[in-house]
Amino acid sequence: MSFFWTIAALVVLLAVSWRYLGSYMAAVYEGRVAYLGWLERPVYRALGVDPDAEQTWQRYAGALVVFSGVAILVTYVLIRVQGSLPVNPQHLGAVPPALSWNTAVSFVSNTNWQNYAGESTMSYLSQMAALTVQQFVSASVGIAVAIALTRGFSRKGSPTIGNFWVDLVRGVFYILLPIAFVAGLVYVGQGAVQTLAGPATIHNALTGTTQVVPRGPVGFMESIKQLGTNGGGFFNANGSHPFEDPTGVTLFLSFFLLLSIPFSLTYTFGKMVGSLRQGAALLAAMAIIFGVWVGFSSYAESRPNPAVAAAHVVHQPQGNMEGKEVRFGPLPTALYNISSTQTSTGSVAGANDSFTPMGGFGLLTGMALGEVTPGGDGSGLYTILLFALVAVFLGGLMVGRTPEYLGKKIQAKEVKLATFGVLVMPVTVLVLTAIAVSIHAGRAGPANAGPHGFTEILYAFTSQGNNNGSAFAGLSGDSTFYNVTGGIAMLLGRFAVIVPSLALAGVLAAKNVVPAGLGTFKTDTPLFTGLLIGVILILGGLTFFPAVSLGPVVEQLSHGKLF
Amino acid sequence: MLAHLRRSFVASIIFLAICGLAYPLAGTGVSHLLFEHQANGSLTADGSTLIGQTWKSPMWFEGRPDGTVLTTGPGGIVVSGTNQPGPRSKALEQAVAKQAAALEKKGIVPTNDLVTTSGSLLDPDISPADAYAQVDAVASARGLPVGAVRRLVAKYIRPKELGFLGADHIDVLELNLGLARLR
């Protein structure tokens, strides 16, 4: 019953944020709010940017790619030299090169895949100045691309799609910083630690034992980790660590924060293209798939853990408690982890690896659908728009007419760009998984035997290829093979989708609008939402079904067998 | 291209200063003004109420068996979340059976939480049912009346936040500190 109220409260709050955060974001990117002008203007001056000058898609994409490249370099250098920098109370040394590469790409691409344990690898300065920075910036880059693509639909005959530097700065200043700061205070008030003092050594007089408790600037990293759909926690255990998510209140705040921007961007989209119904059609497709996945995964986690049941020593009235925290329980943990895998966040409130086979299936396939339900900050919207173009193309084929979307004719070039953007991820994931299971360095990774070991590998590349960052963490990913290939998957999953999306933005912005006629396929109706859901499920299903069958499906079906 | 490069470096420095230094440092400052105790890690003289500990002696309520698999890092720091058994893992079945046998030896009827490990491996809590399962054993080890120990457990239950968020739980450190004061 309390889970029902949790869902109800979440739906109400998300509806409010859809309406108000959505319209606020439209105002931010249309330049209608300016209360932080005093902070913005000096930044533009330092950058040498005229905030009123717009860019073609080529220049927009060029600035974005170069900026991200520099961000990878800066992050890499900072964590390589952390041993010689201050604010390092544990005196941790340099992060090794391959791991630094993986980590730098991971945080810049909004993935936050972590092949390290934060509390024993990263100095406090690295956590703040290298990683937290990218949690803001990478989220803002994602939203900027979504906004640029939205402008492609809302403009007519325009050679430009906005200014990357302005979109980047405004996203950080007006949206991410204020919300993250307020939410950060809530996390700390509930018990998330936030201090620069090193670990606390405490002697327990009752038991005569001594414990070294890790600490750090955690609470304010936690808020942007969720809001920015990043997911990279301060500690190895992520949100299940009591210093990251101390109570049921922070648990709720976490899934609200990580869902709020991706869902609300559909309102922003509708507002900017001048038809809220168009945004609502996308929202409906996202929400329906998301709801189904929450439903069956929560049910799966309310069932017993097969290995625990096989020991025949306890009943499991609450469901699967292995890898879960008592203060959360199985259902809220499932909701958290499903929300975070479907938003490309990747934070966890319990061990994904210990989910029941069907619960794990929900986590894996939620990512394999392409992170559009609702997807990450910005990346969810621009990727579902690619799917929407594929859907209207299919609709056009069925009625034998050149398709249109929002009045723009969708021709061969647009369809090619959208299809490319949609297919990059499955190709990357499946090819890298196939390589990993074929060579020794890849097979050395999994900690679990049998189909679960294969799932750990498939999950790793699906997560990185979708810029999610959650893990079936039994996999030992800190090897040269996994660090290097994972970095490649994250780069392709991010930038090989962003560049075609921006190209589409440019091509579409330059087009004129054709008035809707009798034969126009309406894209603000339940029929279109249904077609879009079909395209997302069929594409994801067809590409991933064989691989998923070998992992969680086999595991679910092996009744009475342990590995 | 050169303009992009120059702007990228300048922007990286600006964001580092604002998001990487000003933001977390301002957050730390305000946190210590408003929530000194929480910001420092909810510490008591015997440990943090948020970080689980191992209570081996039958004189104390015990938490989840996280301590059996917990590892430590540089400086003896506890490293979280390092145990990830799959749902059909033989090793998990064996660990559960072993833990159940250990509990039964102490006169405790095993419960779900008391034989499984948490995700963090630092779970500070147990459910009310886990605590009640230990009442008889703790009372007889201490020579206390069972009723008094049972009332103590009831007193330390933390209900779901706002009545519906999370699950009812008991902080093991708080419960044992209360137990130490019980005469």
XYZ file of C-alpha atoms in Angstrom:
746
model
C 0.000 0.000 0.000
C 2.754 2.441 0.866
C 4.330 1.628 -2.503
C 1.089 2.722 -4.143
C 1.296 6.059 -2.307
C 4.937 6.414 -3.321
C 3.944 5.996 -6.979
C 0.974 8.348 -6.615
C 3.092 11.068 -4.998
C 5.735 10.638 -7.690
C 3.196 10.961 -10.512
C 1.697 14.116 -8.993
C 5.085 15.770 -8.461
C 6.272 14.815 -11.942
C 3.079 16.246 -13.444
C 3.692 19.535 -11.653
C 7.319 19.608 -12.754
C 6.322 18.668 -16.345
C 4.132 21.760 -16.509
C 6.265 24.294 -14.636
C 9.845 23.088 -15.038
C 8.981 22.394 -18.684
C 7.804 25.919 -19.394
C 10.640 27.390 -17.333
C 13.171 25.521 -19.462
C 11.533 26.834 -22.636
C 11.844 30.359 -21.224
C 15.511 29.760 -20.369
C 16.454 28.620 -23.864
C 14.325 31.254 -25.604
C 16.191 33.868 -23.535
C 13.085 35.104 -21.745
C 14.605 34.883 -18.247
C 17.670 36.931 -17.378
C 17.897 37.265 -13.590
C 21.382 35.755 -13.632
C 22.618 38.140 -16.331
C 25.208 39.546 -13.913
C 26.782 36.066 -13.752
C 26.327 35.216 -17.441
C 27.743 38.342 -19.069
C 31.272 38.120 -17.602
C 31.402 34.477 -18.728
C 30.528 35.385 -22.338
C 33.124 38.164 -22.223
C 35.808 35.743 -21.000
C 34.834 33.273 -23.726
C 34.769 35.987 -26.381
C 31.226 35.003 -27.367
C 28.504 37.346 -28.572
C 25.412 35.827 -26.929
C 23.181 37.125 -29.732
C 25.234 35.593 -32.557
C 23.920 32.204 -33.628
C 25.751 29.246 -35.178
C 25.140 26.934 -38.121
C 24.779 23.278 -37.161
C 28.357 22.606 -38.269
C 29.769 25.287 -35.964
C 27.428 24.263 -33.120
C 28.543 20.629 -33.422
C 32.185 21.658 -33.827
C 32.121 23.714 -30.631
C 30.370 20.884 -28.766
C 32.812 18.198 -29.883
C 35.927 20.294 -29.237
C 34.609 21.359 -25.833
C 33.900 17.741 -24.880
C 37.363 16.697 -26.077
C 38.965 19.356 -23.896
C 36.762 18.295 -20.977
C 38.011 14.699 -21.340
C 41.606 15.953 -21.364
C 41.142 18.195 -18.295
C 39.384 15.424 -16.334
C 42.045 12.909 -17.319
C 44.912 15.170 -16.226
C 43.257 16.134 -12.916
C 42.792 12.551 -11.742
C 46.226 11.494 -13.057
C 47.954 14.117 -10.889
C 45.607 14.034 -7.874
C 48.437 12.742 -5.657
C 50.246 16.086 -5.963
C 47.146 18.227 -5.482
C 45.582 19.442 -2.200
C 42.264 18.365 -0.568
C 43.388 14.733 -0.489
C 43.147 13.706 3.182
C 43.539 9.992 2.392
C 46.760 10.655 0.423
C 45.493 8.677 -2.551
C 47.898 8.384 -5.476
C 47.418 8.877 -9.203
C 44.609 6.984 -10.915
C 46.195 4.555 -13.454
C 46.133 5.596 -17.155
C 43.598 3.115 -18.597
C 41.221 3.678 -15.680
C 41.645 7.460 -15.995
C 40.740 7.267 -19.707
C 37.624 5.254 -18.967
C 36.606 7.548 -16.105
C 37.215 10.807 -18.011
C 35.185 9.634 -21.026
C 32.556 8.263 -18.681
C 31.862 11.532 -16.871
C 32.120 13.750 -19.970
C 29.677 11.525 -21.889
C 27.136 11.687 -19.025
C 27.601 7.944 -18.501
C 29.282 7.762 -15.092
C 30.330 4.148 -15.527
C 32.762 3.548 -12.673
C 35.507 0.934 -12.830
C 36.784 2.131 -9.450
C 35.619 2.355 -5.850
C 35.297 6.072 -5.115
C 36.126 5.937 -1.425
C 39.469 4.221 -2.002
C 40.480 5.723 -5.382
C 39.445 9.377 -5.787
C 40.676 12.309 -3.703
C 38.069 14.772 -2.481
C 39.409 17.310 -4.985
C 38.985 14.826 -7.857
C 35.424 14.081 -6.764
C 34.593 17.814 -6.774
C 36.743 19.534 -9.374
C 37.064 16.707 -11.894
C 33.884 14.637 -11.582
C 31.144 16.874 -10.126
C 31.980 19.553 -12.714
C 31.283 17.149 -15.565
C 28.033 16.078 -13.917
C 26.813 19.628 -14.475
C 28.412 20.238 -17.842
C 27.593 16.934 -19.550
C 23.931 17.251 -18.554
C 23.823 20.775 -19.929
C 25.414 19.608 -23.209
C 22.718 16.943 -23.553
C 19.895 19.421 -22.986
C 21.527 21.861 -25.431
C 21.404 19.242 -28.213
C 17.741 18.501 -27.487
C 16.952 22.218 -27.615
C 18.911 22.679 -30.855
C 16.972 19.829 -32.475
C 13.727 21.331 -31.190
C 14.692 24.615 -32.872
C 15.163 22.628 -36.075
C 11.440 21.859 -35.963
C 10.249 25.249 -34.687
C 12.149 27.423 -37.191
C 11.452 28.031 -40.841
C 14.140 28.687 -43.428
C 16.744 29.403 -40.754
C 20.462 28.864 -41.421
C 21.275 28.658 -37.676
C 20.198 26.503 -34.702
C 21.330 28.591 -31.707
C 24.621 29.263 -29.957
C 26.278 26.307 -28.205
C 28.103 28.420 -25.632
C 24.966 30.281 -24.609
C 22.892 27.090 -24.344
C 25.659 25.410 -22.331
C 26.063 28.273 -19.859
C 22.336 28.919 -19.433
C 21.588 25.250 -18.766
C 24.140 25.132 -15.963
C 23.309 28.505 -14.396
C 19.531 28.684 -14.668
C 18.500 25.024 -14.367
C 21.097 22.716 -12.842
C 22.910 24.849 -10.253
C 19.876 26.270 -8.394
C 17.938 22.984 -8.204
C 21.032 20.941 -7.291
C 21.940 23.350 -4.498
C 18.536 23.223 -2.823
C 18.294 19.431 -3.246
C 21.833 19.071 -1.882
C 20.735 20.690 1.370
C 17.903 18.166 1.683
C 20.317 15.260 1.199
C 22.633 16.620 3.905
C 19.737 17.422 6.249
C 18.628 13.793 5.947
C 22.119 12.500 6.774
C 24.253 12.555 3.618
C 27.760 13.471 4.713
C 29.286 16.760 3.434
C 32.690 17.583 4.809
C 36.295 18.039 3.717
C 37.581 16.398 6.898
C 39.031 12.972 6.165
C 37.708 9.570 7.285
C 36.655 9.244 10.939
C 38.313 6.529 13.036
C 35.951 5.475 15.795
C 36.473 2.985 18.591
C 33.278 1.289 19.697
C 33.569 0.726 23.455
C 30.619 -1.701 23.462
C 32.231 -4.212 21.112
C 35.865 -3.218 21.447
C 36.212 -2.813 17.669
C 37.533 0.087 15.624
C 36.019 1.230 12.343
C 37.341 3.710 9.755
C 34.299 5.542 8.366
C 34.811 7.168 4.950
C 33.507 10.708 4.515
C 33.743 13.499 1.945
C 31.799 16.150 0.040
C 28.966 13.727 -0.780
C 25.556 15.393 -0.365
C 25.986 18.047 -3.020
C 27.443 15.571 -5.505
C 24.422 13.381 -4.840
C 21.925 16.035 -5.942
C 23.583 16.792 -9.286
C 24.293 13.112 -9.818
C 20.525 12.521 -9.930
C 19.329 15.793 -11.461
C 21.921 15.593 -14.238
C 21.017 11.920 -14.953
C 24.686 11.147 -14.349
C 24.535 8.453 -11.706
C 28.179 8.407 -10.628
C 28.235 8.171 -6.863
C 30.902 9.192 -4.386
C 31.062 5.673 -2.958
C 31.361 2.285 -4.640
C 27.893 1.216 -3.460
C 26.301 4.344 -4.965
C 22.830 5.192 -3.588
C 22.674 2.113 -1.393
C 25.469 3.648 0.748
C 23.765 5.227 3.773
C 25.888 8.374 3.382
C 24.501 8.890 -0.155
C 20.835 7.960 0.336
C 20.273 7.897 4.089
C 16.454 7.712 4.268
C 13.216 6.999 2.438
C 12.923 10.753 1.862
C 16.185 10.980 -0.088
C 15.212 7.815 -1.955
C 12.052 9.551 -3.130
C 13.880 12.797 -3.868
C 16.377 10.789 -5.933
C 13.914 9.255 -8.316
C 11.978 12.473 -8.586
C 15.132 14.432 -9.492
C 16.371 11.974 -12.071
C 13.006 11.729 -13.826
C 12.059 15.406 -13.693
C 14.165 16.973 -16.464
C 13.829 14.130 -19.032
C 10.027 14.030 -18.704
C 9.663 17.836 -18.504
C 11.655 18.370 -21.699
C 8.678 17.003 -23.669
C 6.682 19.996 -22.389
C 9.554 22.300 -23.353
C 9.508 20.695 -26.814
C 5.759 21.138 -27.189
C 5.955 24.715 -26.028
C 8.779 25.598 -28.416
C 7.178 23.992 -31.484
C 3.888 25.668 -30.621
C 1.802 22.584 -29.846
C 1.714 21.035 -26.395
C -0.145 18.045 -27.831
C 2.964 17.134 -29.839
C 4.991 17.095 -26.616
C 2.282 15.136 -24.834
C 2.318 12.450 -27.564
C 6.045 11.877 -26.903
C 5.460 11.989 -23.131
C 2.756 9.342 -23.431
C 5.044 6.964 -25.334
C 7.787 7.448 -22.719
C 5.466 7.080 -19.752
C 3.636 3.985 -21.013
C 6.817 1.981 -21.628
C 8.313 3.245 -18.356
C 5.181 2.273 -16.420
C 5.138 -1.268 -17.813
C 8.796 -1.791 -16.932
C 8.297 -0.440 -13.388
C 5.327 -2.764 -13.000
C 6.923 -6.072 -13.893
C 10.320 -5.317 -12.371
C 8.816 -4.322 -9.025
C 6.739 -7.484 -9.107
C 9.863 -9.532 -9.885
C 11.684 -8.045 -6.878
C 8.744 -8.713 -4.571
C 9.302 -12.426 -5.325
C 11.867 -14.624 -3.529
C 15.507 -14.733 -4.542
C 16.019 -18.213 -6.113
C 19.433 -18.870 -4.529
C 18.247 -17.822 -1.061
C 15.139 -19.965 -1.469
C 17.298 -22.950 -2.476
C 18.940 -22.912 0.963
C 15.507 -23.669 2.530
C 16.235 -21.754 5.744
C 14.032 -18.640 5.592
C 10.809 -17.351 4.134
C 11.137 -14.203 2.048
C 7.960 -12.282 2.901
C 9.215 -8.893 1.618
C 10.733 -10.378 -1.526
C 14.344 -10.385 -2.683
C 16.437 -8.700 0.050
C 19.856 -9.824 -1.186
C 21.746 -6.656 -2.141
C 19.014 -4.398 -0.760
C 18.833 -2.069 2.226
C 16.391 -2.608 5.078
C 15.418 1.079 5.186
C 14.241 0.913 1.535
C 12.898 -2.609 0.956
C 12.568 -4.372 -2.420
C 9.777 -2.380 -4.105
C 11.159 1.165 -3.707
C 14.619 -0.170 -4.603
C 13.211 -1.636 -7.824
C 11.482 1.655 -8.658
C 14.729 3.550 -8.059
C 16.882 1.235 -10.149
C 14.348 1.030 -12.996
C 14.003 4.832 -13.039
C 17.731 5.165 -13.147
C 18.283 2.599 -15.922
C 15.559 4.151 -18.111
C 16.904 7.684 -17.711
C 20.544 6.915 -18.503
C 21.310 7.841 -14.882
C 22.644 4.521 -13.648
C 22.591 5.229 -9.923
C 21.427 2.325 -7.767
C 19.818 1.921 -4.337
C 20.610 -1.799 -4.245
C 22.825 -4.260 -6.087
C 21.563 -4.687 -9.675
C 23.587 -7.878 -9.949
C 21.515 -9.503 -7.198
C 18.127 -8.642 -8.698
C 15.999 -11.665 -9.617
C 16.492 -12.815 -13.238
C 13.341 -10.979 -14.404
C 14.219 -7.876 -12.358
C 17.614 -7.867 -14.048
C 15.889 -8.373 -17.411
C 13.921 -5.179 -16.711
C 17.084 -3.213 -15.953
C 18.960 -4.497 -19.027
C 16.152 -4.152 -21.550
C 15.175 -0.711 -20.233
C 18.571 0.473 -21.456
C 18.516 -1.633 -24.623
C 15.450 0.259 -25.873
C 17.807 3.178 -26.469
C 17.318 5.261 -23.317
C 14.225 7.118 -24.516
C 11.728 6.218 -21.791
C 12.279 9.004 -20.734
C 16.062 8.843 -21.290
C 18.758 11.153 -19.985
C 18.774 14.940 -19.686
C 18.365 16.010 -23.317
C 19.541 12.699 -24.726
C 16.117 11.189 -24.048
C 14.345 13.857 -26.086
C 16.743 13.999 -29.024
C 16.870 10.213 -29.297
C 13.086 9.762 -29.134
C 12.792 12.419 -31.848
C 15.000 10.199 -34.033
C 12.619 7.315 -33.303
C 9.672 9.621 -34.093
C 11.155 10.348 -37.530
C 11.570 6.620 -38.174
C 7.931 6.181 -37.085
C 6.542 8.840 -39.455
C 8.705 7.351 -42.213
C 7.069 3.968 -41.596
C 3.671 5.664 -41.504
C 4.498 7.335 -44.824
C 5.477 4.006 -46.383
C 2.167 2.504 -45.332
C 0.072 5.220 -46.982
C 2.519 5.821 -49.858
C 3.133 9.493 -49.285
C 6.142 11.656 -48.364
C 5.975 11.841 -44.575
C 5.925 15.071 -42.587
C 6.661 15.787 -38.946
C 5.528 19.120 -37.519
C 5.102 20.453 -41.032
C 8.623 19.541 -42.151
C 8.920 17.135 -45.081
C 10.924 14.103 -43.990
C 12.980 13.068 -47.005
C 15.773 10.589 -47.714
C 18.463 12.653 -45.999
C 16.519 13.064 -42.762
C 15.567 9.395 -42.651
C 19.190 8.362 -43.213
C 20.414 10.596 -40.368
C 17.701 9.377 -37.989
C 18.297 5.717 -38.836
C 22.032 6.133 -38.376
C 21.492 7.750 -34.977
C 19.161 4.965 -33.893
C 21.410 2.104 -35.048
C 24.768 3.282 -33.677
C 24.030 2.025 -30.173
C 22.899 -1.557 -30.932
C 25.779 -2.101 -33.358
C 28.342 -0.804 -30.848
C 26.923 -2.839 -27.971
C 26.490 -6.135 -29.790
C 29.846 -6.036 -31.601
C 31.771 -5.215 -28.410
C 29.896 -7.895 -26.440
C 30.691 -10.444 -29.152
C 34.385 -9.492 -28.994
C 34.423 -9.690 -25.192
C 32.950 -13.195 -25.029
C 35.332 -14.368 -27.776
C 38.602 -13.442 -26.112
C 40.213 -14.380 -22.830
C 40.543 -10.799 -21.529
C 36.788 -10.410 -21.871
C 35.834 -13.735 -20.320
C 38.093 -13.004 -17.326
C 35.687 -10.264 -16.181
C 32.529 -11.862 -14.770
C 32.396 -12.909 -11.111
C 29.304 -15.086 -11.535
C 29.175 -18.322 -13.524
C 26.609 -19.512 -16.081
C 24.180 -17.235 -17.944
C 24.585 -14.573 -15.254
C 28.243 -14.163 -16.205
C 27.247 -13.512 -19.815
C 24.646 -11.007 -18.632
C 27.340 -9.153 -16.678
C 29.301 -8.631 -19.926
C 26.261 -7.748 -22.051
C 25.054 -5.385 -19.332
C 28.426 -3.606 -19.187
C 28.415 -2.721 -22.889
C 24.680 -1.960 -23.004
C 25.153 0.396 -20.080
C 28.181 2.144 -21.542
C 26.837 2.228 -25.117
C 23.701 3.945 -23.787
C 25.602 6.319 -21.493
C 23.772 4.821 -18.531
C 26.549 3.820 -16.154
C 24.793 1.299 -13.954
C 26.470 -2.074 -13.658
C 26.012 -5.704 -12.898
C 28.896 -4.929 -10.632
C 30.199 -8.452 -10.227
C 32.096 -7.767 -13.450
C 35.721 -6.762 -12.805
C 35.796 -3.884 -15.257
C 39.104 -2.383 -14.197
C 41.228 -4.187 -16.781
C 42.902 -2.651 -19.806
C 40.470 -4.472 -22.094
C 37.288 -3.282 -20.389
C 38.619 0.229 -19.702
C 39.567 0.814 -23.340
C 36.591 -0.842 -25.055
C 34.162 0.684 -22.571
C 35.560 4.132 -23.338
C 34.986 3.524 -27.066
C 31.402 2.387 -26.427
C 30.664 5.508 -24.360
C 32.145 7.878 -26.960
C 30.192 6.293 -29.834
C 26.988 6.036 -27.794
C 27.195 9.734 -27.038
C 28.754 11.621 -29.925
C 27.762 9.353 -32.836
C 24.172 10.158 -31.875
C 24.702 13.838 -31.036
C 26.345 14.756 -34.351
C 23.604 13.292 -36.589
C 21.005 14.879 -34.291
C 22.602 18.286 -34.784
C 22.893 17.678 -38.544
C 19.173 16.933 -38.556
C 18.577 20.124 -36.598
C 20.435 22.094 -39.267
C 18.708 20.423 -42.228
C 15.256 20.789 -40.661
C 15.743 24.409 -39.555
C 16.560 25.361 -43.144
C 13.317 23.814 -44.472
C 10.070 25.625 -44.914
C 6.811 24.391 -43.467
C 4.258 22.648 -45.665
C 0.702 23.246 -44.495
C -1.021 20.157 -43.138
C -3.399 18.606 -45.681
C -6.002 15.862 -45.685
C -3.374 13.175 -46.197
C -1.095 14.399 -43.393
C -0.438 11.757 -40.750
C -1.248 13.469 -37.454
C 1.534 13.145 -34.877
C -0.356 14.388 -31.834
C -2.765 11.480 -31.560
C -2.886 8.179 -29.611
C -2.413 6.408 -32.959
C 0.983 8.057 -33.409
C 1.948 7.343 -29.791
C 1.063 3.699 -30.423
C 3.136 3.597 -33.610
C 6.086 5.217 -31.808
C 5.891 2.696 -28.967
C 5.789 -0.065 -31.574
C 8.890 1.247 -33.350
C 10.843 1.543 -30.075
C 9.859 -1.944 -28.875
C 10.310 -3.689 -32.234
C 13.684 -2.090 -32.943
C 14.971 -2.831 -29.438
C 13.361 -6.255 -29.411
C 14.672 -7.383 -32.786
C 18.226 -6.246 -32.158
C 18.581 -7.461 -28.573
C 16.293 -10.496 -28.344
C 18.943 -13.123 -29.235
C 21.493 -11.698 -26.799
C 19.006 -11.215 -23.958
C 17.754 -14.795 -24.468
C 21.210 -16.111 -23.638
C 21.337 -14.100 -20.406
C 18.400 -13.298 -18.107
C 15.835 -15.340 -20.057
C 17.822 -18.572 -19.751
C 18.508 -17.735 -16.120
C 14.828 -17.246 -15.377
C 13.944 -20.526 -17.077
C 16.574 -22.685 -15.334
C 14.293 -23.718 -12.507
C 16.012 -25.383 -9.595
C 19.466 -24.940 -11.083
C 22.260 -22.912 -9.500
C 25.532 -21.913 -11.151
C 38.880 25.424 -34.712
C 41.413 27.521 -32.765
C 38.597 29.711 -31.463
C 36.727 26.584 -30.362
C 39.845 25.317 -28.569
C 40.522 28.573 -26.762
C 36.894 28.902 -25.669
C 36.812 25.268 -24.561
C 39.787 25.733 -22.229
C 38.431 29.001 -20.815
C 34.996 27.442 -20.300
C 36.558 24.407 -18.583
C 38.349 26.678 -16.117
C 35.211 28.720 -15.432
C 33.062 25.640 -14.826
C 35.776 24.100 -12.658
C 35.764 27.209 -10.490
C 31.981 27.530 -10.269
C 30.696 23.927 -10.282
C 33.787 22.171 -8.931
C 34.861 24.556 -6.176
C 32.331 27.318 -5.401
C 29.301 24.978 -5.491
C 30.560 22.165 -3.226
C 32.391 24.556 -0.873
C 29.360 26.820 -0.468
C 27.300 23.662 0.056
C 29.718 22.463 2.726
C 29.581 25.846 4.476
C 25.794 26.065 4.546
C 25.508 22.396 5.546
C 27.713 22.937 8.569
C 25.683 25.979 9.589
C 22.355 24.162 9.328
C 23.121 20.458 9.787
C 26.439 20.174 11.632
C 25.747 16.676 13.007
C 24.579 15.146 9.699
C 27.262 16.859 7.599
C 29.942 15.293 9.799
C 28.519 11.797 9.322
C 25.953 11.407 12.161
C 28.717 10.344 14.542
C 28.282 9.107 18.105
C 31.069 8.069 20.483
C 30.634 4.463 19.319
C 30.246 4.937 15.586
C 28.020 6.539 12.984
C 24.325 5.712 13.291
C 24.295 5.431 9.488
C 27.180 3.006 9.048
C 26.607 -0.598 10.027
C 28.973 -2.443 12.359
C 29.586 -6.060 13.307
C 28.058 -7.145 16.626
C 29.414 -10.640 17.215
C 28.661 -11.190 20.907
C 25.282 -12.749 21.873
C 25.003 -9.845 24.345
C 24.064 -7.495 21.476
C 21.471 -7.338 18.748
C 23.203 -8.158 15.508
C 22.732 -6.521 12.141
C 22.886 -8.034 8.679
C 25.843 -10.338 7.925
C 27.592 -7.644 5.845
C 30.735 -7.922 7.975
C 31.387 -11.441 6.658
C 32.186 -10.113 3.172
C 33.172 -6.482 3.849
C 36.616 -5.451 2.589
C 38.810 -2.553 3.616
C 40.876 -0.172 1.503
C 43.875 2.098 2.114
C 44.070 3.265 5.733
C 41.625 0.563 6.845
C 38.674 2.427 5.312
C 35.562 0.304 4.740
C 34.842 -0.137 1.009
C 31.158 -0.453 0.186
C 29.255 -2.593 -2.299
C 31.899 -5.154 -3.213
C 29.705 -8.261 -2.893
C 27.501 -8.987 -5.931
C 26.176 -12.559 -5.993
C 23.752 -13.335 -8.827
C 20.249 -14.635 -8.115
C 21.196 -18.208 -9.046
C 24.629 -18.221 -7.459
C 25.711 -21.389 -5.618
C 27.987 -19.255 -3.456
C 24.987 -17.234 -2.289
C 23.029 -20.378 -1.373
C 25.998 -21.642 0.670
C 26.519 -18.285 2.425
C 22.842 -18.143 3.363
C 22.886 -21.707 4.742
C 26.036 -20.999 6.753
C 24.657 -17.785 8.225
C 21.372 -19.485 9.123
C 23.258 -22.240 10.958
C 25.251 -19.645 12.911
C 22.052 -17.859 13.934
C 20.353 -21.076 15.014
C 23.344 -21.935 17.162
C 22.732 -18.700 19.073
C 19.057 -19.562 19.470
C 17.826 -17.107 16.838
C 15.280 -18.156 14.223
C 16.784 -16.935 10.921
C 14.970 -14.152 9.013
C 15.385 -12.978 5.434
C 17.424 -9.850 6.273
C 19.634 -11.661 8.780
C 20.873 -14.210 6.221
C 21.297 -11.891 3.194
C 23.826 -9.095 2.751
C 22.882 -5.537 1.813
C 23.917 -3.647 -1.322
C 26.150 -1.235 0.567
C 27.531 -3.881 2.981
C 27.121 -1.095 5.554
C 23.408 -1.468 6.253
C 22.940 0.118 9.706
C 19.402 -1.202 10.087
C 17.327 -4.313 10.655
C 13.575 -4.705 10.311
C 11.373 -4.949 13.424
C 10.859 -8.662 12.672
C 14.644 -9.208 12.661
C 14.924 -7.550 16.076
C 12.014 -9.476 17.597
C 13.597 -12.714 16.363
C 16.628 -11.907 18.549
C 14.785 -10.826 21.710
C 14.841 -14.221 23.468
C 18.512 -14.822 22.752
C 19.595 -11.342 23.890
C 17.404 -11.445 27.009
C 18.785 -14.809 28.108
C 22.410 -13.818 27.376
C 21.969 -10.728 29.552
C 19.671 -12.243 32.162
C 17.033 -9.602 31.408
C 13.268 -10.143 31.360
C 12.057 -10.870 27.832
C 9.256 -8.322 28.152
C 11.673 -5.480 28.896
C 13.794 -6.266 25.863
C 10.703 -6.563 23.674
C 9.518 -3.120 24.842
C 12.961 -1.706 24.101
C 12.752 -2.979 20.522
C 9.294 -1.440 20.060
C 10.636 1.892 21.309
C 13.382 2.027 18.679
C 11.273 1.283 15.579
C 11.619 4.092 13.053
C 8.433 4.116 10.982
C 8.374 4.809 7.243
C 9.067 8.484 6.538
C 5.863 10.480 6.077
C 4.044 7.214 6.643
C 4.812 5.743 3.207
C 8.437 6.292 2.116
C 10.865 3.387 2.512
C 10.297 0.651 5.099
C 10.008 0.399 8.909
C 13.454 -0.164 10.360
C 15.542 -0.151 13.525
C 19.009 1.351 13.766
C 21.151 -1.391 15.326
C 23.630 0.996 16.973
C 20.856 3.039 18.599
C 19.106 -0.132 19.749
C 22.279 -1.519 21.312
C 23.069 1.811 22.993
C 19.574 1.628 24.479
C 20.215 -1.973 25.486
C 23.434 -0.967 27.259
C 21.436 1.477 29.375
C 18.741 -1.097 30.200
C 18.994 -2.434 33.723
